[in-house]
Coordinates of C-alpha atoms in Angstrom, one line a residue:
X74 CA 11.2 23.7 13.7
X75 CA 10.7 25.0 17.5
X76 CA 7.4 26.4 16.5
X77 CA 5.9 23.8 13.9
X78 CA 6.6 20.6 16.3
X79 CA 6.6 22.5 19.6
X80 CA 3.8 20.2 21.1
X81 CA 4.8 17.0 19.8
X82 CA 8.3 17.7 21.3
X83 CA 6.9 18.6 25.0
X84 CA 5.5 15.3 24.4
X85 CA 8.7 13.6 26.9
X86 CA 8.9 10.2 25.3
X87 CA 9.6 12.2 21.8
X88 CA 11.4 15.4 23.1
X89 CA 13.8 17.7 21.0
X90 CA 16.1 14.6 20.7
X91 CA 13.3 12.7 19.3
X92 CA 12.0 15.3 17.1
X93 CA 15.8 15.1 15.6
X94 CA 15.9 11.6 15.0
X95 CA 12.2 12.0 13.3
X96 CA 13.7 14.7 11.0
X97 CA 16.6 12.4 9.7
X98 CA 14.5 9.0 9.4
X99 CA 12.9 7.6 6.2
X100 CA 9.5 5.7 6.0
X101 CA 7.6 4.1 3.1
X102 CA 3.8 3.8 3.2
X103 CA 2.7 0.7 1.0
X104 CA -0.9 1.8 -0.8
X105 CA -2.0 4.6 -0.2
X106 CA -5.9 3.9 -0.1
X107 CA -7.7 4.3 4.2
X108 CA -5.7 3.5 6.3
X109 CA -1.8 5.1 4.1
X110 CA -3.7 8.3 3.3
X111 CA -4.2 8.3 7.4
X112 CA -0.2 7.2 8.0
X113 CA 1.2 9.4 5.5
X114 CA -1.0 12.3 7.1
X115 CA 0.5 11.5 10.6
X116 CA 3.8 10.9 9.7
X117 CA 4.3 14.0 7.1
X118 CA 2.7 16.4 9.8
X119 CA 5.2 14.8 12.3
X120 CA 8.1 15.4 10.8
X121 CA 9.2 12.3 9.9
X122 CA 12.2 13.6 7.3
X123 CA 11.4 11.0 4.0
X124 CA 8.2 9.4 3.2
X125 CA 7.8 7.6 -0.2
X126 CA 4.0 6.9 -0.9
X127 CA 3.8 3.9 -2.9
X128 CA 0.1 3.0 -5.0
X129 CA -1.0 1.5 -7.8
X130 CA -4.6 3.4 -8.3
X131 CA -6.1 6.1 -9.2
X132 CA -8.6 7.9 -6.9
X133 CA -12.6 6.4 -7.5
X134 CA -15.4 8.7 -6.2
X135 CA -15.9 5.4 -3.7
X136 CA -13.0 6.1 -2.3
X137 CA -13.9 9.4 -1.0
X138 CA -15.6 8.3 2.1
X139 CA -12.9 7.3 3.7
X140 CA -9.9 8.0 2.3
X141 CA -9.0 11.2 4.0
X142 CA -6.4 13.3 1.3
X143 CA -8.6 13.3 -1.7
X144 CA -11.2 14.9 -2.9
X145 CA -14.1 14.8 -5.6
X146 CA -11.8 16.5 -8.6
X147 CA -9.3 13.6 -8.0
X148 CA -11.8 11.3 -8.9
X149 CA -13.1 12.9 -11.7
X150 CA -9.6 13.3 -13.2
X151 CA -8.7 10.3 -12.2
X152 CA -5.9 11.2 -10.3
X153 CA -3.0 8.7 -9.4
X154 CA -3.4 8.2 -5.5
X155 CA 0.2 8.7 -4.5
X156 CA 0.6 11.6 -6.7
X157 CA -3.0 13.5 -5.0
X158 CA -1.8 12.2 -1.9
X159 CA 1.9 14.0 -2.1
X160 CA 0.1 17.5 -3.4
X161 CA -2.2 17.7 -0.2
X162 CA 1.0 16.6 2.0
X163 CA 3.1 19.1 0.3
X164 CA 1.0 21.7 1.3
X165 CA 0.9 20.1 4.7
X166 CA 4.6 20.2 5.5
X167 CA 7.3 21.8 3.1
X168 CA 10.1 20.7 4.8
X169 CA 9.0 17.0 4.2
X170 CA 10.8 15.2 1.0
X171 CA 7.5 13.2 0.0
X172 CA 8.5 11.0 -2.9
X173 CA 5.4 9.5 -4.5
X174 CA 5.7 6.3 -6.4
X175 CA 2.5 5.3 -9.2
X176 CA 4.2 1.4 -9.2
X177 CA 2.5 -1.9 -7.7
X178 CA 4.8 -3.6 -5.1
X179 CA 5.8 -7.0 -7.0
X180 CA 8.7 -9.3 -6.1
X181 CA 10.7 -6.9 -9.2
X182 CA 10.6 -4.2 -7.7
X183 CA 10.0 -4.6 -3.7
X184 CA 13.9 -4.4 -2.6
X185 CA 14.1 -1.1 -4.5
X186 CA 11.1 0.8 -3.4
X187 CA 11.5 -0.2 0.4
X188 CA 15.1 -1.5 1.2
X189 CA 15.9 1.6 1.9
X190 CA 14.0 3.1 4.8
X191 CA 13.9 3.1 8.5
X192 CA 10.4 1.8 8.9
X193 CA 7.9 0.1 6.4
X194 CA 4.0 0.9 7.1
X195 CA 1.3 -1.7 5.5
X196 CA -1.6 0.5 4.1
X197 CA -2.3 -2.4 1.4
X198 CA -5.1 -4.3 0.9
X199 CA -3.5 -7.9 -0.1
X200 CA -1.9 -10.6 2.0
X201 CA 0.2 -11.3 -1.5
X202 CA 1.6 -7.9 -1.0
X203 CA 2.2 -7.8 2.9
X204 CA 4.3 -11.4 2.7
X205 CA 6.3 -9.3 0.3
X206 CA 7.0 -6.5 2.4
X207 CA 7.9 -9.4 5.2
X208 CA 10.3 -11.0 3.2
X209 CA 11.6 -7.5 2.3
X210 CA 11.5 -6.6 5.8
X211 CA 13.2 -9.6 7.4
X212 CA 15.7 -9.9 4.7
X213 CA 17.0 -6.4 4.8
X214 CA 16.4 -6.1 8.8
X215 CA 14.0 -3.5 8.7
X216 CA 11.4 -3.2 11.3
X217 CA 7.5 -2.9 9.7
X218 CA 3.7 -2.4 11.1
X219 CA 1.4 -4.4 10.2
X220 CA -2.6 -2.7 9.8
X221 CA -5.6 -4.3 8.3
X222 CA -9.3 -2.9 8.7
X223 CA -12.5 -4.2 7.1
X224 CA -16.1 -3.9 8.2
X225 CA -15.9 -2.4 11.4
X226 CA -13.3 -4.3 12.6
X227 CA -9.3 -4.0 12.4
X228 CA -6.1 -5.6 13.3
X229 CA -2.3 -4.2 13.9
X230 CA 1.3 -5.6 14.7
X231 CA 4.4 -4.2 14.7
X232 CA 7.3 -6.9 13.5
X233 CA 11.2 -6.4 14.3
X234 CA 13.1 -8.6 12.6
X235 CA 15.0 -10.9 14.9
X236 CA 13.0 -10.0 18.1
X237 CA 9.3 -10.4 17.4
X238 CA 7.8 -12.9 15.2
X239 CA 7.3 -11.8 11.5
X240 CA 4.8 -12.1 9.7
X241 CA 4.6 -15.6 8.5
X242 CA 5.3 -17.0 12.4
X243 CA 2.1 -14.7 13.1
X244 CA -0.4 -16.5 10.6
X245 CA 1.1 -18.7 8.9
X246 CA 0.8 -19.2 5.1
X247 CA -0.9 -16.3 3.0
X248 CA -4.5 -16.8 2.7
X249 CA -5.6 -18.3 -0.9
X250 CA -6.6 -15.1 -2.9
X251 CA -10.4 -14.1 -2.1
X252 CA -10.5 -16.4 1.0
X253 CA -10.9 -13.1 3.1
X254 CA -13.0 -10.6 3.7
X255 CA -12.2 -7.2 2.3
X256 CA -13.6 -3.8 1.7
X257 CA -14.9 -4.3 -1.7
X258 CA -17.0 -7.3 -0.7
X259 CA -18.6 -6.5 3.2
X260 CA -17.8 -2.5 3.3
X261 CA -15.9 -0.7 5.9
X262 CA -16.4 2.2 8.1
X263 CA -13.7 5.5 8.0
X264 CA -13.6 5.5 11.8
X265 CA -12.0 2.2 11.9
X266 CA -9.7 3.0 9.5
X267 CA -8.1 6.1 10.8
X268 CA -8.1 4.0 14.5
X269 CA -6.0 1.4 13.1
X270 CA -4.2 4.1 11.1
X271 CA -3.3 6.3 14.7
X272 CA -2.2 2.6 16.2
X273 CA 0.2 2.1 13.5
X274 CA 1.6 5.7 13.2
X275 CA 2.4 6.2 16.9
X276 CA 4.1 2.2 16.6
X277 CA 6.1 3.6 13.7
X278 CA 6.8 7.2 16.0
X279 CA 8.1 5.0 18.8
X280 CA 10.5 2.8 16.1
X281 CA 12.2 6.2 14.6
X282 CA 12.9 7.8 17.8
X283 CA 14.4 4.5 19.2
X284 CA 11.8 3.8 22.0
X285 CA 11.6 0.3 21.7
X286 CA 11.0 -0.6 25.0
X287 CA 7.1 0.9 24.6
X288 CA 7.1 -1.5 21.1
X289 CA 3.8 -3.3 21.6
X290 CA 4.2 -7.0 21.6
X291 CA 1.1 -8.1 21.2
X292 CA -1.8 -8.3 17.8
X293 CA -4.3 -6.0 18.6
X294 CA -8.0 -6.4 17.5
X295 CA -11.0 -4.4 17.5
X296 CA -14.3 -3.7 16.6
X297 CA -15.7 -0.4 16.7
X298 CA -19.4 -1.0 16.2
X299 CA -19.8 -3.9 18.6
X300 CA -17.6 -2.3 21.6
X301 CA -14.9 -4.7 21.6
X302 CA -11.0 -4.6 22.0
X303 CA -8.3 -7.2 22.4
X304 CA -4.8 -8.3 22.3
X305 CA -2.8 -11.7 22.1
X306 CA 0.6 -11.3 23.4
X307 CA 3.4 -12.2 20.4
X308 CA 6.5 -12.9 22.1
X309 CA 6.0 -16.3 22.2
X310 CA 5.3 -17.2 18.7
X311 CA 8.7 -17.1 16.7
X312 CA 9.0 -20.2 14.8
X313 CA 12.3 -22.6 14.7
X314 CA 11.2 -23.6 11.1
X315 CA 9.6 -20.2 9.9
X316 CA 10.4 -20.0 6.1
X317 CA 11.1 -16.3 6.6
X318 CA 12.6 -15.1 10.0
X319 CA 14.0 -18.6 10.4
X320 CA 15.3 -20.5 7.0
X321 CA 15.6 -17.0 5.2
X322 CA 14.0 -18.4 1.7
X323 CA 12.1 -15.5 1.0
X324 CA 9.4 -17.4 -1.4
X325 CA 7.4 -14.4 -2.3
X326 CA 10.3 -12.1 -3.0
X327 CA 11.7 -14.9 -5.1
X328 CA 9.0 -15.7 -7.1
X329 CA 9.1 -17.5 -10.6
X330 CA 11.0 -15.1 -12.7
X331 CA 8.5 -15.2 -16.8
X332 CA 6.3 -13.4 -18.4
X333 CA 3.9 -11.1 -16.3
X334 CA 2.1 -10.9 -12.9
X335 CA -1.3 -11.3 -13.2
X336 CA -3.7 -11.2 -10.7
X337 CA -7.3 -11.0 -10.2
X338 CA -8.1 -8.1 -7.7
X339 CA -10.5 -9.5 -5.3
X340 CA -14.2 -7.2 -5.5
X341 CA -12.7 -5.2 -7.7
X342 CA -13.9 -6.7 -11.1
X343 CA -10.6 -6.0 -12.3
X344 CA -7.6 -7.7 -13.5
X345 CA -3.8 -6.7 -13.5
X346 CA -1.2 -7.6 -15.4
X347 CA 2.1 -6.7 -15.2
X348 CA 5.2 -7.1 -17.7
X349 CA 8.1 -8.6 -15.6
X350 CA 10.7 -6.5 -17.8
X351 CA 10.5 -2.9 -17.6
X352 CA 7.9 -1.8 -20.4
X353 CA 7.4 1.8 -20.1
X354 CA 4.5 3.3 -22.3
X355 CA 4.0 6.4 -24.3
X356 CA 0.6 7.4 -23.2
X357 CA 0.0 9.9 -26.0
X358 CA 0.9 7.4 -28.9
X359 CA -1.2 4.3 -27.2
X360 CA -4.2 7.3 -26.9
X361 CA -4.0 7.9 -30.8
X362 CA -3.5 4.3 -31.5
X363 CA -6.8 3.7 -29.7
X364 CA -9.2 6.3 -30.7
X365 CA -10.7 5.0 -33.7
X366 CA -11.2 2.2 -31.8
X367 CA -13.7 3.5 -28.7
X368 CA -13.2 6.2 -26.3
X369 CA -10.0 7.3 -25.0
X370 CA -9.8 9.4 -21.6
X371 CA -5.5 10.4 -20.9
X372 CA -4.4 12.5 -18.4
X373 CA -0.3 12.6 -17.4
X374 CA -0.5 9.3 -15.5
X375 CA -2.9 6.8 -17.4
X376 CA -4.7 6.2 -20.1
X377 CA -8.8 4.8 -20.2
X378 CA -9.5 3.0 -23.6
X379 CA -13.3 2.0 -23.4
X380 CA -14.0 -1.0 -25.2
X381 CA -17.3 -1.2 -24.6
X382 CA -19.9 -0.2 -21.7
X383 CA -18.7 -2.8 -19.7
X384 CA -15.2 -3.4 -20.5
X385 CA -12.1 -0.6 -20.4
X386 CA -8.2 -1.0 -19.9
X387 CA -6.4 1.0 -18.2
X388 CA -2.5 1.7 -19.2
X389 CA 0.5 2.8 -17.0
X390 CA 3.3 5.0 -17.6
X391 CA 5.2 1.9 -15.6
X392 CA 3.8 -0.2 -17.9
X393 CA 0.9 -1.9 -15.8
X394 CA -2.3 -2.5 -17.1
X395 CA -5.6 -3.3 -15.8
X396 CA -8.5 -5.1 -17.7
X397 CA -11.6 -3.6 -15.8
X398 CA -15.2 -5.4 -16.3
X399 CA -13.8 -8.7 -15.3
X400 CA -12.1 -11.4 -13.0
X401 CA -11.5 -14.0 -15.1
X402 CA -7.7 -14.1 -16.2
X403 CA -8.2 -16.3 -19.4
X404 CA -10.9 -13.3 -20.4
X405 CA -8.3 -10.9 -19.4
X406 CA -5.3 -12.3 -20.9
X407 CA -7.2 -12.3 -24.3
X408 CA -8.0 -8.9 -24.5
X409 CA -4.5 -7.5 -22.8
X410 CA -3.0 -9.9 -25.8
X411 CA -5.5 -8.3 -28.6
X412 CA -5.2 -4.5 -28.1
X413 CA -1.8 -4.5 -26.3
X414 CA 0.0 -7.6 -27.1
X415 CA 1.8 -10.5 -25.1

């Protein structure tokens, strides 16, 4: 240990003490797309003892300009992010436990993957799925860091529960779905990424070693291309009447329990549906069941059926399924109901 974290530990705020507490402490990245491949390589190559990489996605050559732990095989092969992400970490740092999770973060499943960590880091790309990890967060009493980027521009905050504001005292409602800008629709830049990234890691650094006094308070905004950096200080912004920090109702964790969640993913020309009771699929069998039917593509993790040139699912091991070639949830619906079944 003296050798591999020598300079982070004559780093005085962290120290051999610090580098202890990092050892012992347990961290979940939430997607694992910019700005988690970023976290998980900070926090791995720190030290920090557990990290679970959570994703629902496979690497896409257009990920590869800026997401930093894959590489052009991984796209061709289609590669489950979390599980390409864990190999390159692995080789990283051994003496890691890296626990890669191929699952999308629903209000089934949140509690499980993250209620039992010291820190939760937002690498997502969904307000639906950060007011999860907020309820999650708040509920359980686990402290979490905020990180968006888009463009060239990105945003941070770290949220303790019962001293700062959460989430939903921050910015209110979630957004409606598609009523922001994201990556798939105006681009971003990898620089931006990896600075929002660095602010989030060295928050998350600060939380395991128990500096809390250096916590930032504030929501930090930038924008790399046109020079500009600011922050609003937070501590001032808890709500009396917050559903979350404040009334504890936890809507998105508590969502309607029937049937599936399906959602349209915004830019993505893709829609996902997911069975609310455990449905795990035998890849191999669903592969021969659609061969005479267009092509098949199957590697460990998923399955491509190609329906057509412009329409393919794609099948889970957990079960998830996504209807590629459109956004319209009537159109998907059919076609998850014709080939897989409701």
């Amino acid at each position: 240990m003296a050798e591999r974290y020598s300079r982070q530990m004559l780093f005085a705020p962290i120290g051999p003490a610090g580098q202890g507490k990092l050892l012992q402490a347990r961290a979940a990245i939430v997607g694992m797309g910019a700005l988690g491949t970023v976290l998980a390589s900070h926090l791995v190559r720190a030290g920090v003892g557990f990290v679970r990489l959570i994703d629902r996605d496979f690497v896409e050559p257009s990920n590869l300009q800026r997401q930093l732990l894959y590489d052009e095989i991984d796209a061709e092969q289609s590669v489950p992010k979390a599980i390409a992400a864990a190999k390159r970490l692995a080789a990283a740092n051994s003496g890691v436990d890296i626990e890669p999770r191929v699952a999308d973060v629903h209000p089934g499943n949140a509690e499980e993957l993250l209620a039992d960590v010291d820190v939760i880091l937002d690498g997502s790309d969904n307000y639906a799925v950060r007011y999860l990890i907020n309820d999650v967060a708040v509920k359980h009493g686990i402290p979490w860091v905020y990180g968006g980027a888009v463009s060239s521009r990105g945003t941070t905050a770290t949220i303790i529960p019962g001293e700062t504001p959460c989430l939903a005292c921050l910015f209110g409602a979630a957004p409606p779905r598609g009523s922001t800008d994201t990556c798939d629709t105006i681009g971003v830049i990898g620089p931006v990424v990896s600075v929002v990234a660095s602010y989030q890691a060295t928050e998350a650094l600060k939380l395991l070693v128990g500096d809390y006094e250096r916590i930032s308070r504030s929501i930090v905004h930038l924008d790399l291309w046109n020079n500009q950096h600011s922050s609003i200080d937070s501590r001032g912004m808890r709500k009396p009447d917050c559903p979350a920090c404040a009334l504890k109702q936890f809507d998105h964790l508590h969502a309607e329990d029937s049937g599936e969640w399906i959602e349209s993913l915004c830019g993505r020309d893709s829609v996902q549906i997911v069975p609310k009771q455990s449905a795990k699929l035998d890849l191999s069998a669903w592969a021969e069941r659609f061969k005479p039917l267009g092509r098949v593509e199957l590697n460990p993790f998923l399955l491509k059926f190609h329906i057509d040139e412009d329409m393919r699912l794609v099948l889970f091991a957990d079960g998830r399924v996504l209807i590629q070639g459109t956004d319209d949830l009537t159109t998907a619906k059919s076609l998850y109901s014709r080939y897989i079944g409701m």
